[in-house]
GROMACS .gro file of C-alpha atoms in nm:
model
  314
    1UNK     CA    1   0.362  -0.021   2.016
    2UNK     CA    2   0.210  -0.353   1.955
    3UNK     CA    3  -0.143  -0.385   2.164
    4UNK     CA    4  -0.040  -0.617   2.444
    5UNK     CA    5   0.261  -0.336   2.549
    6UNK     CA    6  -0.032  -0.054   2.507
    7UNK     CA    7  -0.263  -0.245   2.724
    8UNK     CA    8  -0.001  -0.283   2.998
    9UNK     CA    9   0.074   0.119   2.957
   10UNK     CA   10  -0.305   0.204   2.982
   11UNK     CA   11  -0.314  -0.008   3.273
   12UNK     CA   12  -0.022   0.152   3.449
   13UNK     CA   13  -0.114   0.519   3.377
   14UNK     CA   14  -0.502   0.428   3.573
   15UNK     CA   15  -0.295   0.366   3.840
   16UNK     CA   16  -0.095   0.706   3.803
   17UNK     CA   17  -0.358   0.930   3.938
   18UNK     CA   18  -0.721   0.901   4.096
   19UNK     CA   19  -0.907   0.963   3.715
   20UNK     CA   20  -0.795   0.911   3.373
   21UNK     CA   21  -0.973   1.011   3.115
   22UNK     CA   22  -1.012   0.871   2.771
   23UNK     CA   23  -0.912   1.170   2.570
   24UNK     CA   24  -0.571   1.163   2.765
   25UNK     CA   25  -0.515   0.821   2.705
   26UNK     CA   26  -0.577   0.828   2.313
   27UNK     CA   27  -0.370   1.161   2.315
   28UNK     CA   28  -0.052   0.931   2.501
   29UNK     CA   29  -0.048   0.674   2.254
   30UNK     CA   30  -0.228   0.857   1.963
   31UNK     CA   31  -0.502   0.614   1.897
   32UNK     CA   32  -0.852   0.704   1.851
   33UNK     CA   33  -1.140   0.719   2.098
   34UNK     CA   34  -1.322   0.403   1.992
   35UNK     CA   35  -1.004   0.196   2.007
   36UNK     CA   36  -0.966   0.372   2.368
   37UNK     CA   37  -1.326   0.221   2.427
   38UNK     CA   38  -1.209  -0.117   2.279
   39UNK     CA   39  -0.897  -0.132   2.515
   40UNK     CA   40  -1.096  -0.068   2.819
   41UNK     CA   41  -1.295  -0.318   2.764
   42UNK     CA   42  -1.026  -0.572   2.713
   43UNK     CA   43  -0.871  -0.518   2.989
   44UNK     CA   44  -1.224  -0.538   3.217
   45UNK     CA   45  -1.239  -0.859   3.044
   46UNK     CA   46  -0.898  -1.001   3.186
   47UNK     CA   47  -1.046  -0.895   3.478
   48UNK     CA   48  -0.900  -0.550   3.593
   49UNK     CA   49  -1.189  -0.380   3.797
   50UNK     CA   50  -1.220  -0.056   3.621
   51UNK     CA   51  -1.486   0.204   3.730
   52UNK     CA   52  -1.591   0.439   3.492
   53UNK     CA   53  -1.834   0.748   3.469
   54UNK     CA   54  -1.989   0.894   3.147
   55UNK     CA   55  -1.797   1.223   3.099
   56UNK     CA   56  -1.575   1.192   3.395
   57UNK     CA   57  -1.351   0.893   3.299
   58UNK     CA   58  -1.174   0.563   3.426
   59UNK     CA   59  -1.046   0.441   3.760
   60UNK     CA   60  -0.935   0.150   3.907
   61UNK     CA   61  -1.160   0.079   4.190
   62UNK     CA   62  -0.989   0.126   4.551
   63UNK     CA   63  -0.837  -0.157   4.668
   64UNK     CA   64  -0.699  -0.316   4.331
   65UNK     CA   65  -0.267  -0.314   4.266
   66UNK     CA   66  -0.054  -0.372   4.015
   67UNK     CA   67   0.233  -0.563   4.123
   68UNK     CA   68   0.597  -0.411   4.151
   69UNK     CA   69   0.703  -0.219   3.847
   70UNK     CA   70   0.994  -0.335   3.643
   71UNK     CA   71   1.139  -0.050   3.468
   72UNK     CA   72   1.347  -0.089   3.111
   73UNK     CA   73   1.649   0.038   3.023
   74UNK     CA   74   1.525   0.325   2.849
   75UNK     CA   75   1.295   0.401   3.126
   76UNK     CA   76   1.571   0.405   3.312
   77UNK     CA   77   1.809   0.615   3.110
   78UNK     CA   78   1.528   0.863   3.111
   79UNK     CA   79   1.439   0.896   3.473
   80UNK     CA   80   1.838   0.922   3.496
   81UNK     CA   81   1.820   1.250   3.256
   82UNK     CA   82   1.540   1.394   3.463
   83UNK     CA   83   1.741   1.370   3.763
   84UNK     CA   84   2.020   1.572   3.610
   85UNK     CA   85   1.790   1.842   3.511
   86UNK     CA   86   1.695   1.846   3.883
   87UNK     CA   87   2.073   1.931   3.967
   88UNK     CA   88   2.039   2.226   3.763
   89UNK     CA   89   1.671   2.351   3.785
   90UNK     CA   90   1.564   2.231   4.184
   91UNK     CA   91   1.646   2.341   4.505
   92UNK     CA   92   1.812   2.126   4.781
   93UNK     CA   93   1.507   1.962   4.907
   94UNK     CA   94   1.328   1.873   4.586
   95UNK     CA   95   1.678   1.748   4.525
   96UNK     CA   96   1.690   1.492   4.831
   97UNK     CA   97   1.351   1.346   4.767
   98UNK     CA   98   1.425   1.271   4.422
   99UNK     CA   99   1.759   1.115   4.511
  100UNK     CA  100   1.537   0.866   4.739
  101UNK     CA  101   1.326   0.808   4.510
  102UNK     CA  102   1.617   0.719   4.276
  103UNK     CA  103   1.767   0.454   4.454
  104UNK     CA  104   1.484   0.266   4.514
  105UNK     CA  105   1.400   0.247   4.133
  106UNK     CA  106   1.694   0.145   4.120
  107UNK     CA  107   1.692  -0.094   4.345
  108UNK     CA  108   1.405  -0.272   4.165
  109UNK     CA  109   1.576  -0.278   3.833
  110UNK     CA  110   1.748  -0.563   3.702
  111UNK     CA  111   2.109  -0.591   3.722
  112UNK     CA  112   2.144  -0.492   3.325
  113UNK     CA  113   1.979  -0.147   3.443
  114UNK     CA  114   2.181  -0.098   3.692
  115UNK     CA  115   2.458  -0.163   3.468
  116UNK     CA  116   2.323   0.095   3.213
  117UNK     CA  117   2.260   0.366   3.434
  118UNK     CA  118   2.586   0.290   3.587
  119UNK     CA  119   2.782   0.353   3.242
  120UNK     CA  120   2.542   0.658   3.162
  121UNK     CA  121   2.620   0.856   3.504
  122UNK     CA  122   2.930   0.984   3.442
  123UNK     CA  123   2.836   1.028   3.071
  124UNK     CA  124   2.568   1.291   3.114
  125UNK     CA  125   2.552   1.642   3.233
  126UNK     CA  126   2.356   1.976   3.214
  127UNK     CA  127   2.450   2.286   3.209
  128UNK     CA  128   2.270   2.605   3.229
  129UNK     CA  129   2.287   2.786   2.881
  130UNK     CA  130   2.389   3.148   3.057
  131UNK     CA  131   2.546   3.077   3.398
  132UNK     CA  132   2.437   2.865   3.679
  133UNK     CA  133   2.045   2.919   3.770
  134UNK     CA  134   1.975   3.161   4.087
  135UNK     CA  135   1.973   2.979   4.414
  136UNK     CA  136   1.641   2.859   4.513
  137UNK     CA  137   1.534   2.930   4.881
  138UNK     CA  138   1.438   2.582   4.954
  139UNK     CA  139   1.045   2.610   4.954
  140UNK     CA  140   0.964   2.421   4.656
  141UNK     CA  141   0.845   2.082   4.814
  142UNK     CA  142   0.611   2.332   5.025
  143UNK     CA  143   0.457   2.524   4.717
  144UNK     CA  144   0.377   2.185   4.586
  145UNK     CA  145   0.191   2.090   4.934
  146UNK     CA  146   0.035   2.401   4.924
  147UNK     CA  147  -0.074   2.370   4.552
  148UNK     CA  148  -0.188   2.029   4.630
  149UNK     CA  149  -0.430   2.078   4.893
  150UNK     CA  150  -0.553   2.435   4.789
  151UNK     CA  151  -0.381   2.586   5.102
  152UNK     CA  152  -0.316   3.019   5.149
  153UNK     CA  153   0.013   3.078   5.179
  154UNK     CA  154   0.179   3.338   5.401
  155UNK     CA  155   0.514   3.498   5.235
  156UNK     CA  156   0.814   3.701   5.309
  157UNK     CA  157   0.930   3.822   4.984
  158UNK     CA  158   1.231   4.053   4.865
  159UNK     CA  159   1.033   4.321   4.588
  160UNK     CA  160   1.284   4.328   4.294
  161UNK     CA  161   1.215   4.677   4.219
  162UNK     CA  162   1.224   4.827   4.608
  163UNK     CA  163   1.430   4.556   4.672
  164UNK     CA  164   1.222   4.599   5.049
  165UNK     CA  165   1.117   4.271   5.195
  166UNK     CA  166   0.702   4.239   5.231
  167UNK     CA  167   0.478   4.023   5.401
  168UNK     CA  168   0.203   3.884   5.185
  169UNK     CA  169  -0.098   3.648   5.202
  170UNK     CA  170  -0.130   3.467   4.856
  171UNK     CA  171  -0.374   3.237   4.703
  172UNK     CA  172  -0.114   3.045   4.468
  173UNK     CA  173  -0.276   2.894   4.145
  174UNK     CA  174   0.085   2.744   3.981
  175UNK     CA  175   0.496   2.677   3.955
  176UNK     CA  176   0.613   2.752   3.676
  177UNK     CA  177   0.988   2.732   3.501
  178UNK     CA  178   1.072   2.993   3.279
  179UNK     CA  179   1.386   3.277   3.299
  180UNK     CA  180   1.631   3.008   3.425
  181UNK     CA  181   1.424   3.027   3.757
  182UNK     CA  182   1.119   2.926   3.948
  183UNK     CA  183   0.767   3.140   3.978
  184UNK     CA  184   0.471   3.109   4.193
  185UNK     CA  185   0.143   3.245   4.002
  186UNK     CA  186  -0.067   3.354   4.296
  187UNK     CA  187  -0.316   3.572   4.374
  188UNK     CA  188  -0.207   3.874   4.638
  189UNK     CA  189  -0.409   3.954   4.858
  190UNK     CA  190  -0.177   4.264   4.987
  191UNK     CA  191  -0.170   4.410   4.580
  192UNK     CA  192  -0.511   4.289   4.498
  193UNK     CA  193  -0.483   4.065   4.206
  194UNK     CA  194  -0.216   3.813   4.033
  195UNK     CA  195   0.161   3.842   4.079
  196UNK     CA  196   0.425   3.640   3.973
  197UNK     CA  197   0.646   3.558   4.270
  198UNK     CA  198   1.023   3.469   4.195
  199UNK     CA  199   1.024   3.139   4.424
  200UNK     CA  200   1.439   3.227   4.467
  201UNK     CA  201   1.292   3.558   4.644
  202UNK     CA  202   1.057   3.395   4.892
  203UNK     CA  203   1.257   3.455   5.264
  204UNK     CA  204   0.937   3.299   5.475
  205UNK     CA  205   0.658   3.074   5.396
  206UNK     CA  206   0.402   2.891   5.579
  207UNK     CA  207   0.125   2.697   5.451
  208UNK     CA  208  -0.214   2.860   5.637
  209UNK     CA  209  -0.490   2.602   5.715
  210UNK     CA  210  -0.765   2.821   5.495
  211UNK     CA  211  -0.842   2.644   5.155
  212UNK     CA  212  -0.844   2.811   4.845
  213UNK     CA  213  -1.164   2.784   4.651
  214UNK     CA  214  -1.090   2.601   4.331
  215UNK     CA  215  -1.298   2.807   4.102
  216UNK     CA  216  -1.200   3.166   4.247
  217UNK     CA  217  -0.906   3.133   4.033
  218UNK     CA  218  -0.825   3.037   3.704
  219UNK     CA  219  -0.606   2.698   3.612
  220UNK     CA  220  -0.185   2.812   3.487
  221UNK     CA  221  -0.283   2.792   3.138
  222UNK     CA  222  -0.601   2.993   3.181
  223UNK     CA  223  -0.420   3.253   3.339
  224UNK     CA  224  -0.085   3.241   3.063
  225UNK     CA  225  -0.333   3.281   2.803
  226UNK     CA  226  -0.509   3.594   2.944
  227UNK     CA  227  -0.162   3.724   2.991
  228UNK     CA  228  -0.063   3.682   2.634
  229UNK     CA  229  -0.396   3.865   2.559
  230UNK     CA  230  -0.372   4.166   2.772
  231UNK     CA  231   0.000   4.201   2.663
  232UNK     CA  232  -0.101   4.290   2.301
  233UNK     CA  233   0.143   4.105   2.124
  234UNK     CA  234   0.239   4.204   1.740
  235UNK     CA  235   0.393   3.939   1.531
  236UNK     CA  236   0.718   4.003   1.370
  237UNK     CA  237   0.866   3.830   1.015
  238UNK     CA  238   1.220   3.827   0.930
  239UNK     CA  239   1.391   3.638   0.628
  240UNK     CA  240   1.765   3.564   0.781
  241UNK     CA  241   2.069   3.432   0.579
  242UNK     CA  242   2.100   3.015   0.717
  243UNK     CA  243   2.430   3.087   0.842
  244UNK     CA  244   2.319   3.367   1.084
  245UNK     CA  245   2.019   3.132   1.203
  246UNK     CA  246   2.265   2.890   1.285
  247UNK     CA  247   2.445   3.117   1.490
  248UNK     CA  248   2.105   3.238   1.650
  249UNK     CA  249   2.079   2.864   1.783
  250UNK     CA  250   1.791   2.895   2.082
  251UNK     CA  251   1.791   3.261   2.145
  252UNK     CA  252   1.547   3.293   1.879
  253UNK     CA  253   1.295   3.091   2.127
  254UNK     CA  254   1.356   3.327   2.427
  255UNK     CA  255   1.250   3.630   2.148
  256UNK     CA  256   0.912   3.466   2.095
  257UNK     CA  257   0.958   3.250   1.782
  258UNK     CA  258   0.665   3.065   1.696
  259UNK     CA  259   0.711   2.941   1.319
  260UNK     CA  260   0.988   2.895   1.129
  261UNK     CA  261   1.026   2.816   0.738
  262UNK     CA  262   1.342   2.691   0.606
  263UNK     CA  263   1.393   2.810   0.221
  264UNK     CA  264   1.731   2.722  -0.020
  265UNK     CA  265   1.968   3.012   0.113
  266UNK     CA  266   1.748   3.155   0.392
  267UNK     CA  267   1.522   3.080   0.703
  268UNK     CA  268   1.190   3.295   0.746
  269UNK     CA  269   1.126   3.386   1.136
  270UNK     CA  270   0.800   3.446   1.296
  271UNK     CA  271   0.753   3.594   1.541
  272UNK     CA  272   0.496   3.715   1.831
  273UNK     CA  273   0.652   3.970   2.098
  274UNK     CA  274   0.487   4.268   2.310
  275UNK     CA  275   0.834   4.471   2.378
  276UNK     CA  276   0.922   4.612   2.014
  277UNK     CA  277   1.221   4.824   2.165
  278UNK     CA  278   1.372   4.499   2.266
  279UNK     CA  279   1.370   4.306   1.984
  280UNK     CA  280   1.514   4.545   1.769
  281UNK     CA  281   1.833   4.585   2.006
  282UNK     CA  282   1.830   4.242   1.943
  283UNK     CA  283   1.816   4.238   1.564
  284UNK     CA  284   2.078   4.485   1.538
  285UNK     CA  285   2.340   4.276   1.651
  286UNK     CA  286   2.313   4.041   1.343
  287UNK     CA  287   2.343   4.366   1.052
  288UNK     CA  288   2.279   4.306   0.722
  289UNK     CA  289   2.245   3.958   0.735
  290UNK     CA  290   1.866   3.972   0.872
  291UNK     CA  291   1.572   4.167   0.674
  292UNK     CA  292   1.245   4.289   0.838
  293UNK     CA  293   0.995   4.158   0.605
  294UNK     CA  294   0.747   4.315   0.835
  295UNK     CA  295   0.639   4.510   1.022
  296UNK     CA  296   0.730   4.881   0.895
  297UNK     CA  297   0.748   5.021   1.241
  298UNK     CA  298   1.022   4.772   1.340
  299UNK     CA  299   1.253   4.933   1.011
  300UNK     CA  300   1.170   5.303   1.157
  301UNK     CA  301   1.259   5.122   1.533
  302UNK     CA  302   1.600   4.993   1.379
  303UNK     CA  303   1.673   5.306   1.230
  304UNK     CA  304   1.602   5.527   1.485
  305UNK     CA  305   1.819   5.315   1.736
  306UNK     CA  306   2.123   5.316   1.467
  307UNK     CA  307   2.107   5.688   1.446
  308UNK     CA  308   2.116   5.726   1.780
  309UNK     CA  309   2.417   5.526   1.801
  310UNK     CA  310   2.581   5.727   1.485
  311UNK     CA  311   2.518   6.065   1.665
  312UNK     CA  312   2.670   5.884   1.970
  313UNK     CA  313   2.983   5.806   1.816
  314UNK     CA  314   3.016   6.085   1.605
   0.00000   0.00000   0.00000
């Protein structure tokens, strides 16, 4: 990206949200943090009123406007992809405000956009890798109010193990996407600490007027990694013929795969997982054409579960 496109991008994204900071804009376009410095100050020279504040970051001051937005064709094409991952991975009312927000990008596009995204409509679709995702309960847009202005939230939610419906007071933190479905990270005040609420099981909500404190709770990815910790997760190494990891395609990522090395007639899998019982179900399936580099215990796993199935079938 030649500096005159970057400038314009930098000068957009300031007018994505309320503060921008200069790490996240070096990070975007993968500059360094003097030539962040540099491009700041070129644009305050063509007369952009930026405010900034030592270890805060930039703004534009209130007031100031970019004029309309004139998407490319790429942008386009992308924005078009996103909306079909909406049609698999939203619920109905996320669904409809998208859709409006659709048309009128596209009605500011020129008429070789609309062209493009015409021709790419019927070209693209996604489907859910096993079977269509659980029906959301339509309270999506809401979480995201909720989330936005640090609002309690009062629940009716359907236990998966009691399957008994409970009324709950939660102090939600984050939405998350993971397990072909939507979960709300909140604290509970009923259980007394953090659940993970299957959005697709939430029968009531209402957004309470009573803020939630931002520093009571930790941010998503504070919590995720505390999670990971407490889990105790063991890592895992396999060496697996190339022609079984082909055939493994993304299931390996659902297993907990975190590096993988590709050698001449094999692929070596690592792995970090917290449910050994699982994973060696899992292995079995593949035979001889996978070998446990380590750990030991996952061989004595393996073989117990193979005995058990030669004493079942014997």
């Amino acid at each position: 990206m030649n500096r005159i496109d970057r400038l314009s991008a930098i000068l957009i994204q300031l007018q994505s949200k309320r503060i921008v900071t200069a790490r996240e804009i070096a990070e975007r376009f993968e500059i360094s943090l003097r030539t962040v410095y540099r491009d700041i100050r070129a644009l305050e020279s063509g007369g952009v009123p930026i405010a900034s504040e030592a270890g805060v970051g930039y703004s534009l001051v209130p007031g100031y406007h970019l004029p309309p937005v004139m998407f490319t064709d790429k942008e386009a094409g992308a924005i078009l992809l996103g909306s079909k991952l909406l049609e698999q991975f939203a619920d109905k009312a996320i669904k409809t405000e998208f859709e409006s927000a659709l048309y009128k990008i596209q009605a500011v596009l020129k008429s070789s956009g609309k062209e493009h995204l015409e021709n790419l409509n019927e070209k693209i679709k996604v489907m859910g890798f096993y079977g269509p995702p659980p029906q959301e309960s339509g309270f999506l847009l809401n979480i995201q109010e909720a989330l936005s202005k640090h609002r309690e939230i009062s629940i009716e939610y359907l236990s998966n193990k009691k399957n008994e419906l409970t009324s709950r007071i939660i102090e939600p933190i984050g939405l998350c996407h993971y397990g072909s479905g939507w979960h709300l990270i909140a604290f509970c005040q009923l259980r007394n600490g953090y659940r993970d609420f299957r959005t697709n099981r939430i029968k009531q909500l209402e957004i309470l007027d009573k803020k939630v404190a931002k520093d009571n709770h930790p941010n998503l990815s504070e919590y995720f990694d505390s999670l990971q910790e407490a889990l105790d997760f063991r890592e895992i190494v396999l060496k697996v013929n190339s022609a079984t990891r082909r055939i493994m395609e993304d299931q390996v990522y659902y297993m907990g795969l975190v590096n993988e090395k590709e050698n001449k007639n094999d692929v070596q899998l690592h792995f970090m997982i917290n449910n050994l019982n699982a994973f060696a179900r899992w292995i079995i399936m593949y035979g001889k054409s996978i070998e446990i580099l380590r750990p030991e215990f996952l061989k004595k796993e393996v073989k117990k579960l193979v005995n058990e199935l030669l004493k079942h079938y014997s």
